[in-house]
Amino acid sequence: MRSVSFFFFVGSVLLIVLLAQEANGAVFGETKRLIDKVNRKGSYVGIVIPNAFELNPLLNYPEFKAKKLVVDVDGRRFRFGSIGSTQVILVMTGLGMVLNTTQLLLSLFDIEGVVHYGIAGNANPSLNIGDVVIPHYWAHSTLWSWQRYGNGPENTLPLEEAGDYTREIGNLNIASYSTDPFSDNFLNNIWYQPEEIFPVDGTPEERQHVFWVPVEDRYFNIAKVLESLTLEGCLNATTCLSTPPKVTTVERGTSASIYLDNAAYRTFIFDKFDVSPVEMESAAVALISYQQRVPFIVIRALSDMAGGGEHSNEVDTFVNLAANNSAIVAVEFIKLLPAPRKNIVSSASI
């Protein structure tokens, strides 16, 4: 009886440990075995996609050859396949900046580079709906120090002297947008702040600040080759873009957990930061890739004017066209990459 009780106790402890590991996102058992097997096949290009309507065009793209294997971890599904001679892993992030998907991808798998694609709003008056833009720099533009009413540019921000906050990037004076020119605004000033990162090759807990996250020159130069691509310009026989869409490299893009559909802020953020695409995920991908020292590229097709159009938001009309064009450019970019190291692509499933 005592031995039975002992084994029951040990078994109960093991079960509790395993459940705790699973609850904390630990990878073990069959999932760990599959990940190890995947990584023995060589390195991959990770393709990070925001939503299902952006993922599906790639899944259906003729040049994407899917493998049978999928690996599910922490609510994320990792799909495997190849584009040309390059092994790829696809994963969907979901909406907004609060994401751990890119970090999970880089932690679990042998990733040589990250490609992120999808749709975006357009803040640049010289670009058109349907254009696919590839920025050189990305910023997260909603890390703010929101100043109290009555304080102005001459006043020190809280924790500014400690180096936690800064006025170097600049501010948005909300009172400038009051409909009453003689009234002030209790919302006062918003000061844009850089992100804190902890590079993988740095000293642990020694933070660095970055606002404009650069795309590696090698990736950006490859992207320039894509400017001659022909893109889809029509939804159907009767609905076409007024201007044929093009691929273009641009200087800057910005992300925030905000769907921008406001002409005044669109104009402000373009004038302030010279950004073209405005959307909700890319800076998160850029920041994680940058601090992990993994090259990345972001490809965004412009689906709407971010509030700058004459009527309602255009995304409802052009979302599928934009998603298809962004997938086309992502595939063509990957085809231009050198095959990742130790790459083994065969017709057999992983």
Short mmCIF file of C-alpha atoms in Angstrom, two decimals:
data_model
loop_
_atom_site.label_atom_id
_atom_site.label_comp_id
_atom_site.label_asym_id
_atom_site.label_seq_id
_atom_site.Cartn_x
_atom_site.Cartn_y
_atom_site.Cartn_z
CA MET A 1 0.00 0.00 0.00
CA ARG A 2 2.82 2.36 0.89
CA SER A 3 4.58 1.67 -2.43
CA VAL A 4 1.35 2.29 -4.36
CA SER A 5 0.89 5.56 -2.51
CA PHE A 6 4.48 6.52 -3.26
CA PHE A 7 4.11 5.91 -7.00
CA PHE A 8 0.76 7.72 -6.99
CA PHE A 9 2.47 10.68 -5.30
CA VAL A 10 5.36 10.71 -7.80
CA GLY A 11 2.94 10.44 -10.71
CA SER A 12 0.85 13.30 -9.37
CA VAL A 13 3.95 15.50 -9.00
CA LEU A 14 5.05 14.72 -12.56
CA LEU A 15 1.60 15.53 -13.88
CA ILE A 16 1.58 18.85 -12.04
CA VAL A 17 5.03 19.70 -13.42
CA LEU A 18 3.98 18.86 -16.97
CA LEU A 19 0.79 20.90 -16.68
CA ALA A 20 2.76 23.81 -15.27
CA GLN A 21 5.21 23.61 -18.18
CA GLU A 22 2.36 23.57 -20.67
CA ALA A 23 0.65 26.51 -18.94
CA ASN A 24 3.90 28.49 -19.05
CA GLY A 25 4.43 27.87 -22.75
CA ALA A 26 7.23 25.32 -22.39
CA VAL A 27 7.89 23.17 -25.45
CA PHE A 28 8.38 19.48 -24.76
CA GLY A 29 7.36 16.04 -25.91
CA GLU A 30 6.16 15.58 -29.49
CA THR A 31 6.22 19.32 -30.20
CA LYS A 32 9.86 19.57 -29.14
CA ARG A 33 10.72 16.52 -31.25
CA LEU A 34 9.10 18.07 -34.33
CA ILE A 35 10.90 21.40 -33.82
CA ASP A 36 14.26 19.63 -33.47
CA LYS A 37 13.54 17.66 -36.64
CA VAL A 38 12.61 20.84 -38.51
CA ASN A 39 15.81 22.58 -37.45
CA ARG A 40 17.96 19.64 -38.55
CA LYS A 41 16.71 20.32 -42.09
CA GLY A 42 18.61 23.61 -42.13
CA SER A 43 17.76 27.26 -41.75
CA TYR A 44 14.63 29.05 -42.94
CA VAL A 45 13.22 32.39 -43.94
CA GLY A 46 10.39 33.28 -41.57
CA ILE A 47 7.31 34.86 -43.16
CA VAL A 48 5.26 36.81 -40.65
CA ILE A 49 1.72 37.73 -41.75
CA PRO A 50 -0.83 39.81 -39.80
CA ASN A 51 -4.21 38.26 -40.69
CA ALA A 52 -5.91 35.40 -42.51
CA PHE A 53 -6.95 37.51 -45.51
CA GLU A 54 -3.26 38.32 -46.02
CA LEU A 55 -2.10 34.76 -45.35
CA ASN A 56 -4.48 33.04 -47.78
CA PRO A 57 -3.06 34.57 -50.99
CA LEU A 58 0.33 33.08 -50.12
CA LEU A 59 -1.11 29.69 -49.22
CA ASN A 60 -2.77 29.63 -52.65
CA TYR A 61 0.20 31.05 -54.54
CA PRO A 62 1.51 28.57 -57.16
CA GLU A 63 5.15 29.06 -56.19
CA PHE A 64 4.55 28.30 -52.53
CA LYS A 65 5.01 24.55 -52.04
CA ALA A 66 3.44 23.55 -48.75
CA LYS A 67 4.69 20.73 -46.54
CA LYS A 68 2.25 18.57 -44.62
CA LEU A 69 3.69 19.47 -41.24
CA VAL A 70 2.32 22.19 -38.98
CA VAL A 71 3.56 22.94 -35.46
CA ASP A 72 1.23 24.65 -32.98
CA VAL A 73 2.83 26.50 -30.05
CA ASP A 74 1.25 29.04 -27.67
CA GLY A 75 -1.78 29.55 -29.89
CA ARG A 76 0.39 30.12 -33.00
CA ARG A 77 0.44 27.80 -36.00
CA PHE A 78 3.74 27.44 -37.84
CA ARG A 79 3.35 26.21 -41.43
CA PHE A 80 6.25 24.91 -43.51
CA GLY A 81 7.03 24.96 -47.19
CA SER A 82 9.35 26.34 -49.83
CA ILE A 83 9.51 29.15 -52.35
CA GLY A 84 12.00 28.33 -55.06
CA SER A 85 15.04 26.88 -53.32
CA THR A 86 14.30 28.58 -50.00
CA GLN A 87 12.69 26.84 -47.06
CA VAL A 88 10.12 29.04 -45.36
CA ILE A 89 8.06 29.05 -42.18
CA LEU A 90 4.76 30.93 -42.18
CA VAL A 91 3.12 32.29 -39.04
CA MET A 92 0.19 34.62 -38.48
CA THR A 93 0.55 37.32 -35.82
CA GLY A 94 -2.88 38.84 -35.37
CA LEU A 95 -3.70 42.53 -35.06
CA GLY A 96 -1.70 45.24 -33.33
CA MET A 97 1.69 45.87 -31.75
CA VAL A 98 1.36 43.66 -28.65
CA LEU A 99 2.79 40.55 -30.27
CA ASN A 100 5.17 37.81 -29.22
CA THR A 101 4.97 35.93 -32.52
CA THR A 102 8.25 37.09 -34.05
CA GLN A 103 10.12 36.39 -30.81
CA LEU A 104 8.57 32.92 -30.67
CA LEU A 105 9.51 32.26 -34.29
CA LEU A 106 13.14 33.27 -33.71
CA SER A 107 13.38 31.38 -30.42
CA LEU A 108 12.02 28.08 -31.74
CA PHE A 109 13.45 27.83 -35.24
CA ASP A 110 16.69 28.37 -37.14
CA ILE A 111 15.75 31.61 -38.94
CA GLU A 112 18.14 33.46 -41.27
CA GLY A 113 15.79 36.29 -42.17
CA VAL A 114 12.26 37.59 -41.66
CA VAL A 115 9.84 38.76 -44.34
CA HIS A 116 6.74 40.59 -43.15
CA TYR A 117 4.01 41.58 -45.59
CA GLY A 118 0.42 42.80 -45.61
CA ILE A 119 -1.73 45.87 -46.23
CA ALA A 120 -1.38 49.42 -44.93
CA GLY A 121 -2.91 52.85 -44.98
CA ASN A 122 -1.24 55.50 -47.12
CA ALA A 123 -0.03 58.76 -45.55
CA ASN A 124 2.03 59.88 -48.57
CA PRO A 125 0.13 62.11 -51.04
CA SER A 126 2.48 61.11 -53.88
CA LEU A 127 1.52 57.42 -53.65
CA ASN A 128 -1.69 55.66 -54.63
CA ILE A 129 -3.93 52.84 -53.47
CA GLY A 130 -2.55 49.54 -54.74
CA ASP A 131 1.10 50.62 -54.63
CA VAL A 132 3.39 48.28 -52.70
CA VAL A 133 5.91 50.11 -50.54
CA ILE A 134 9.09 48.83 -48.92
CA PRO A 135 10.43 51.26 -46.27
CA HIS A 136 14.07 51.59 -45.25
CA TYR A 137 13.15 52.46 -41.64
CA TRP A 138 10.28 51.59 -39.27
CA ALA A 139 9.13 53.30 -36.07
CA HIS A 140 6.60 52.57 -33.36
CA SER A 141 4.84 55.93 -33.02
CA THR A 142 2.61 55.42 -29.98
CA LEU A 143 5.13 55.17 -27.18
CA TRP A 144 4.31 58.55 -25.64
CA SER A 145 4.98 60.85 -22.74
CA TRP A 146 1.66 62.67 -22.39
CA GLN A 147 2.29 66.05 -20.81
CA ARG A 148 0.07 67.50 -18.11
CA TYR A 149 -2.07 70.54 -18.87
CA GLY A 150 -0.24 73.80 -18.25
CA ASN A 151 3.23 72.46 -19.04
CA GLY A 152 4.93 73.24 -22.31
CA PRO A 153 8.13 72.59 -24.27
CA GLU A 154 10.13 74.50 -21.66
CA ASN A 155 9.10 72.08 -18.90
CA THR A 156 11.04 68.92 -18.15
CA LEU A 157 9.16 65.68 -18.72
CA PRO A 158 8.85 63.24 -15.82
CA LEU A 159 11.95 61.01 -15.68
CA GLU A 160 13.56 62.98 -18.51
CA GLU A 161 16.61 63.79 -16.42
CA ALA A 162 16.96 60.08 -15.57
CA GLY A 163 17.19 59.33 -19.28
CA ASP A 164 13.90 57.44 -19.47
CA TYR A 165 12.05 60.05 -21.53
CA THR A 166 13.12 62.56 -24.14
CA ARG A 167 11.87 65.47 -26.23
CA GLU A 168 14.35 64.85 -29.03
CA ILE A 169 11.85 63.21 -31.41
CA GLY A 170 9.23 65.92 -31.03
CA ASN A 171 5.60 66.31 -30.08
CA LEU A 172 2.00 66.64 -31.17
CA ASN A 173 0.29 69.74 -29.77
CA ILE A 174 -3.35 68.66 -29.64
CA ALA A 175 -4.53 72.24 -29.07
CA SER A 176 -3.41 73.04 -32.60
CA TYR A 177 -6.38 70.99 -33.83
CA SER A 178 -9.06 72.70 -31.75
CA THR A 179 -12.08 73.89 -33.73
CA ASP A 180 -12.13 77.00 -31.52
CA PRO A 181 -8.98 79.05 -32.27
CA PHE A 182 -9.33 80.97 -28.98
CA SER A 183 -9.52 77.94 -26.69
CA ASP A 184 -6.80 75.80 -25.20
CA ASN A 185 -7.00 72.02 -24.91
CA PHE A 186 -6.69 70.01 -21.71
CA LEU A 187 -5.09 67.17 -23.70
CA ASN A 188 -1.99 69.37 -24.18
CA ASN A 189 1.14 67.77 -25.74
CA ILE A 190 2.17 64.24 -26.66
CA TRP A 191 5.92 63.65 -26.86
CA TYR A 192 7.04 60.73 -29.04
CA GLN A 193 9.48 58.34 -27.40
CA PRO A 194 12.01 55.76 -28.63
CA GLU A 195 11.65 52.09 -27.82
CA GLU A 196 13.93 50.26 -25.39
CA ILE A 197 15.63 47.20 -26.81
CA PHE A 198 18.02 44.63 -25.36
CA PRO A 199 20.19 43.36 -28.25
CA VAL A 200 21.05 39.68 -28.18
CA ASP A 201 24.74 40.58 -28.52
CA GLY A 202 24.61 43.27 -25.82
CA THR A 203 24.98 43.21 -22.06
CA PRO A 204 21.89 41.72 -20.36
CA GLU A 205 19.63 44.36 -18.81
CA GLU A 206 21.63 47.13 -20.48
CA ARG A 207 19.02 48.86 -22.59
CA GLN A 208 19.44 50.74 -25.82
CA HIS A 209 17.04 53.24 -27.35
CA VAL A 210 15.86 53.22 -30.95
CA PHE A 211 13.09 55.06 -32.78
CA TRP A 212 13.89 54.45 -36.46
CA VAL A 213 14.67 50.77 -36.89
CA PRO A 214 16.76 50.22 -40.04
CA VAL A 215 16.31 47.47 -42.59
CA GLU A 216 19.65 45.82 -43.32
CA ASP A 217 21.20 47.34 -46.46
CA ARG A 218 21.56 43.95 -48.10
CA TYR A 219 17.82 43.28 -47.88
CA PHE A 220 16.90 46.82 -48.87
CA ASN A 221 19.09 46.69 -51.98
CA ILE A 222 17.48 43.40 -53.03
CA ALA A 223 14.07 45.05 -52.57
CA LYS A 224 14.99 47.79 -55.05
CA VAL A 225 15.19 45.18 -57.80
CA LEU A 226 11.45 44.58 -57.36
CA GLU A 227 10.49 48.07 -58.52
CA SER A 228 10.04 46.77 -62.07
CA LEU A 229 7.38 44.20 -61.07
CA THR A 230 3.93 44.30 -62.65
CA LEU A 231 1.09 44.18 -60.13
CA GLU A 232 -2.63 43.49 -60.28
CA GLY A 233 -4.66 46.62 -61.00
CA CYS A 234 -8.22 45.28 -61.18
CA LEU A 235 -10.55 43.53 -58.79
CA ASN A 236 -12.71 42.32 -61.65
CA ALA A 237 -13.74 43.32 -65.15
CA THR A 238 -15.47 46.48 -63.95
CA THR A 239 -13.48 47.66 -60.89
CA CYS A 240 -9.92 48.81 -61.48
CA LEU A 241 -7.52 51.22 -59.86
CA SER A 242 -7.38 54.64 -61.49
CA THR A 243 -3.55 54.48 -61.51
CA PRO A 244 -1.62 51.29 -62.30
CA PRO A 245 0.00 50.11 -59.05
CA LYS A 246 3.76 49.99 -58.65
CA VAL A 247 6.40 48.67 -56.26
CA THR A 248 8.54 51.38 -54.70
CA THR A 249 11.09 51.67 -51.92
CA VAL A 250 10.44 54.53 -49.52
CA GLU A 251 12.29 56.05 -46.61
CA ARG A 252 9.96 55.45 -43.65
CA GLY A 253 6.91 53.64 -42.31
CA THR A 254 5.24 53.70 -38.92
CA SER A 255 3.16 51.34 -36.79
CA ALA A 256 0.76 51.84 -33.90
CA SER A 257 -2.05 49.85 -32.33
CA ILE A 258 -4.42 52.32 -33.97
CA TYR A 259 -6.42 52.02 -37.17
CA LEU A 260 -5.76 55.42 -38.73
CA ASP A 261 -8.76 56.88 -40.58
CA ASN A 262 -8.30 60.57 -39.83
CA ALA A 263 -7.16 63.16 -42.36
CA ALA A 264 -5.71 65.62 -39.81
CA TYR A 265 -3.49 63.07 -38.09
CA ARG A 266 -2.55 61.55 -41.47
CA THR A 267 -1.28 64.96 -42.61
CA PHE A 268 0.49 65.58 -39.31
CA ILE A 269 2.34 62.28 -39.23
CA PHE A 270 3.45 62.61 -42.85
CA ASP A 271 4.68 66.18 -42.33
CA LYS A 272 6.34 65.29 -39.03
CA PHE A 273 8.00 61.99 -39.92
CA ASP A 274 7.87 61.69 -43.74
CA VAL A 275 6.21 58.28 -43.48
CA SER A 276 4.40 56.49 -46.29
CA PRO A 277 2.67 53.34 -44.93
CA VAL A 278 0.83 53.57 -41.61
CA GLU A 279 -0.34 50.31 -40.04
CA MET A 280 -0.40 48.22 -36.89
CA GLU A 281 2.25 45.46 -36.77
CA SER A 282 5.46 46.05 -38.72
CA ALA A 283 7.41 47.98 -36.08
CA ALA A 284 6.93 45.06 -33.65
CA VAL A 285 8.43 42.67 -36.21
CA ALA A 286 11.22 45.17 -36.93
CA LEU A 287 12.11 45.75 -33.28
CA ILE A 288 12.30 42.05 -32.39
CA SER A 289 14.29 41.19 -35.52
CA TYR A 290 16.64 44.12 -34.95
CA GLN A 291 17.41 43.29 -31.33
CA GLN A 292 17.89 39.62 -32.28
CA ARG A 293 20.24 40.71 -35.12
CA VAL A 294 18.19 38.89 -37.76
CA PRO A 295 17.75 40.71 -41.09
CA PHE A 296 14.17 41.65 -41.96
CA ILE A 297 12.14 43.34 -44.66
CA VAL A 298 8.61 44.76 -44.54
CA ILE A 299 6.41 44.81 -47.64
CA ARG A 300 3.10 46.67 -47.41
CA ALA A 301 0.47 47.25 -50.10
CA LEU A 302 -1.53 50.46 -49.72
CA SER A 303 -5.21 49.61 -49.32
CA ASP A 304 -6.62 53.00 -48.30
CA MET A 305 -5.77 56.68 -47.76
CA ALA A 306 -5.80 56.53 -43.93
CA GLY A 307 -8.63 59.08 -43.76
CA GLY A 308 -7.35 61.26 -46.57
CA GLY A 309 -9.81 60.08 -49.21
CA GLU A 310 -12.87 61.99 -50.31
CA HIS A 311 -15.47 59.55 -49.04
CA SER A 312 -15.48 56.46 -46.79
CA ASN A 313 -12.38 54.40 -46.09
CA GLU A 314 -11.30 52.56 -49.24
CA VAL A 315 -10.09 49.39 -47.52
CA ASP A 316 -13.46 47.65 -47.88
CA THR A 317 -13.08 47.85 -51.66
CA PHE A 318 -9.38 47.23 -52.14
CA VAL A 319 -8.33 44.98 -49.25
CA ASN A 320 -8.11 41.80 -51.33
CA LEU A 321 -6.31 43.48 -54.21
CA ALA A 322 -3.77 44.96 -51.81
CA ALA A 323 -3.31 41.67 -49.95
CA ASN A 324 -2.71 39.82 -53.22
CA ASN A 325 -0.16 42.37 -54.41
CA SER A 326 1.74 42.30 -51.12
CA ALA A 327 1.96 38.49 -51.32
CA ILE A 328 3.22 38.67 -54.92
CA VAL A 329 6.04 41.03 -53.92
CA ALA A 330 6.94 38.95 -50.86
CA VAL A 331 7.30 35.81 -53.01
CA GLU A 332 9.43 37.62 -55.58
CA PHE A 333 11.64 39.04 -52.82
CA ILE A 334 12.23 35.59 -51.35
CA LYS A 335 13.10 34.20 -54.78
CA LEU A 336 15.92 36.77 -54.97
CA LEU A 337 17.46 35.74 -51.65
CA PRO A 338 20.49 33.47 -51.60
CA ALA A 339 19.47 30.00 -50.40
CA PRO A 340 19.77 29.86 -46.59
CA ARG A 341 22.75 27.94 -45.23
CA LYS A 342 22.52 24.16 -44.95
CA ASN A 343 19.29 24.37 -46.93
CA ILE A 344 17.75 21.03 -47.93
CA VAL A 345 14.59 21.20 -50.03
CA SER A 346 13.06 18.00 -51.36
CA SER A 347 9.69 16.76 -52.47
CA ALA A 348 9.41 14.66 -49.31
CA SER A 349 7.46 16.03 -46.39
CA ILE A 350 9.38 17.12 -43.32
#
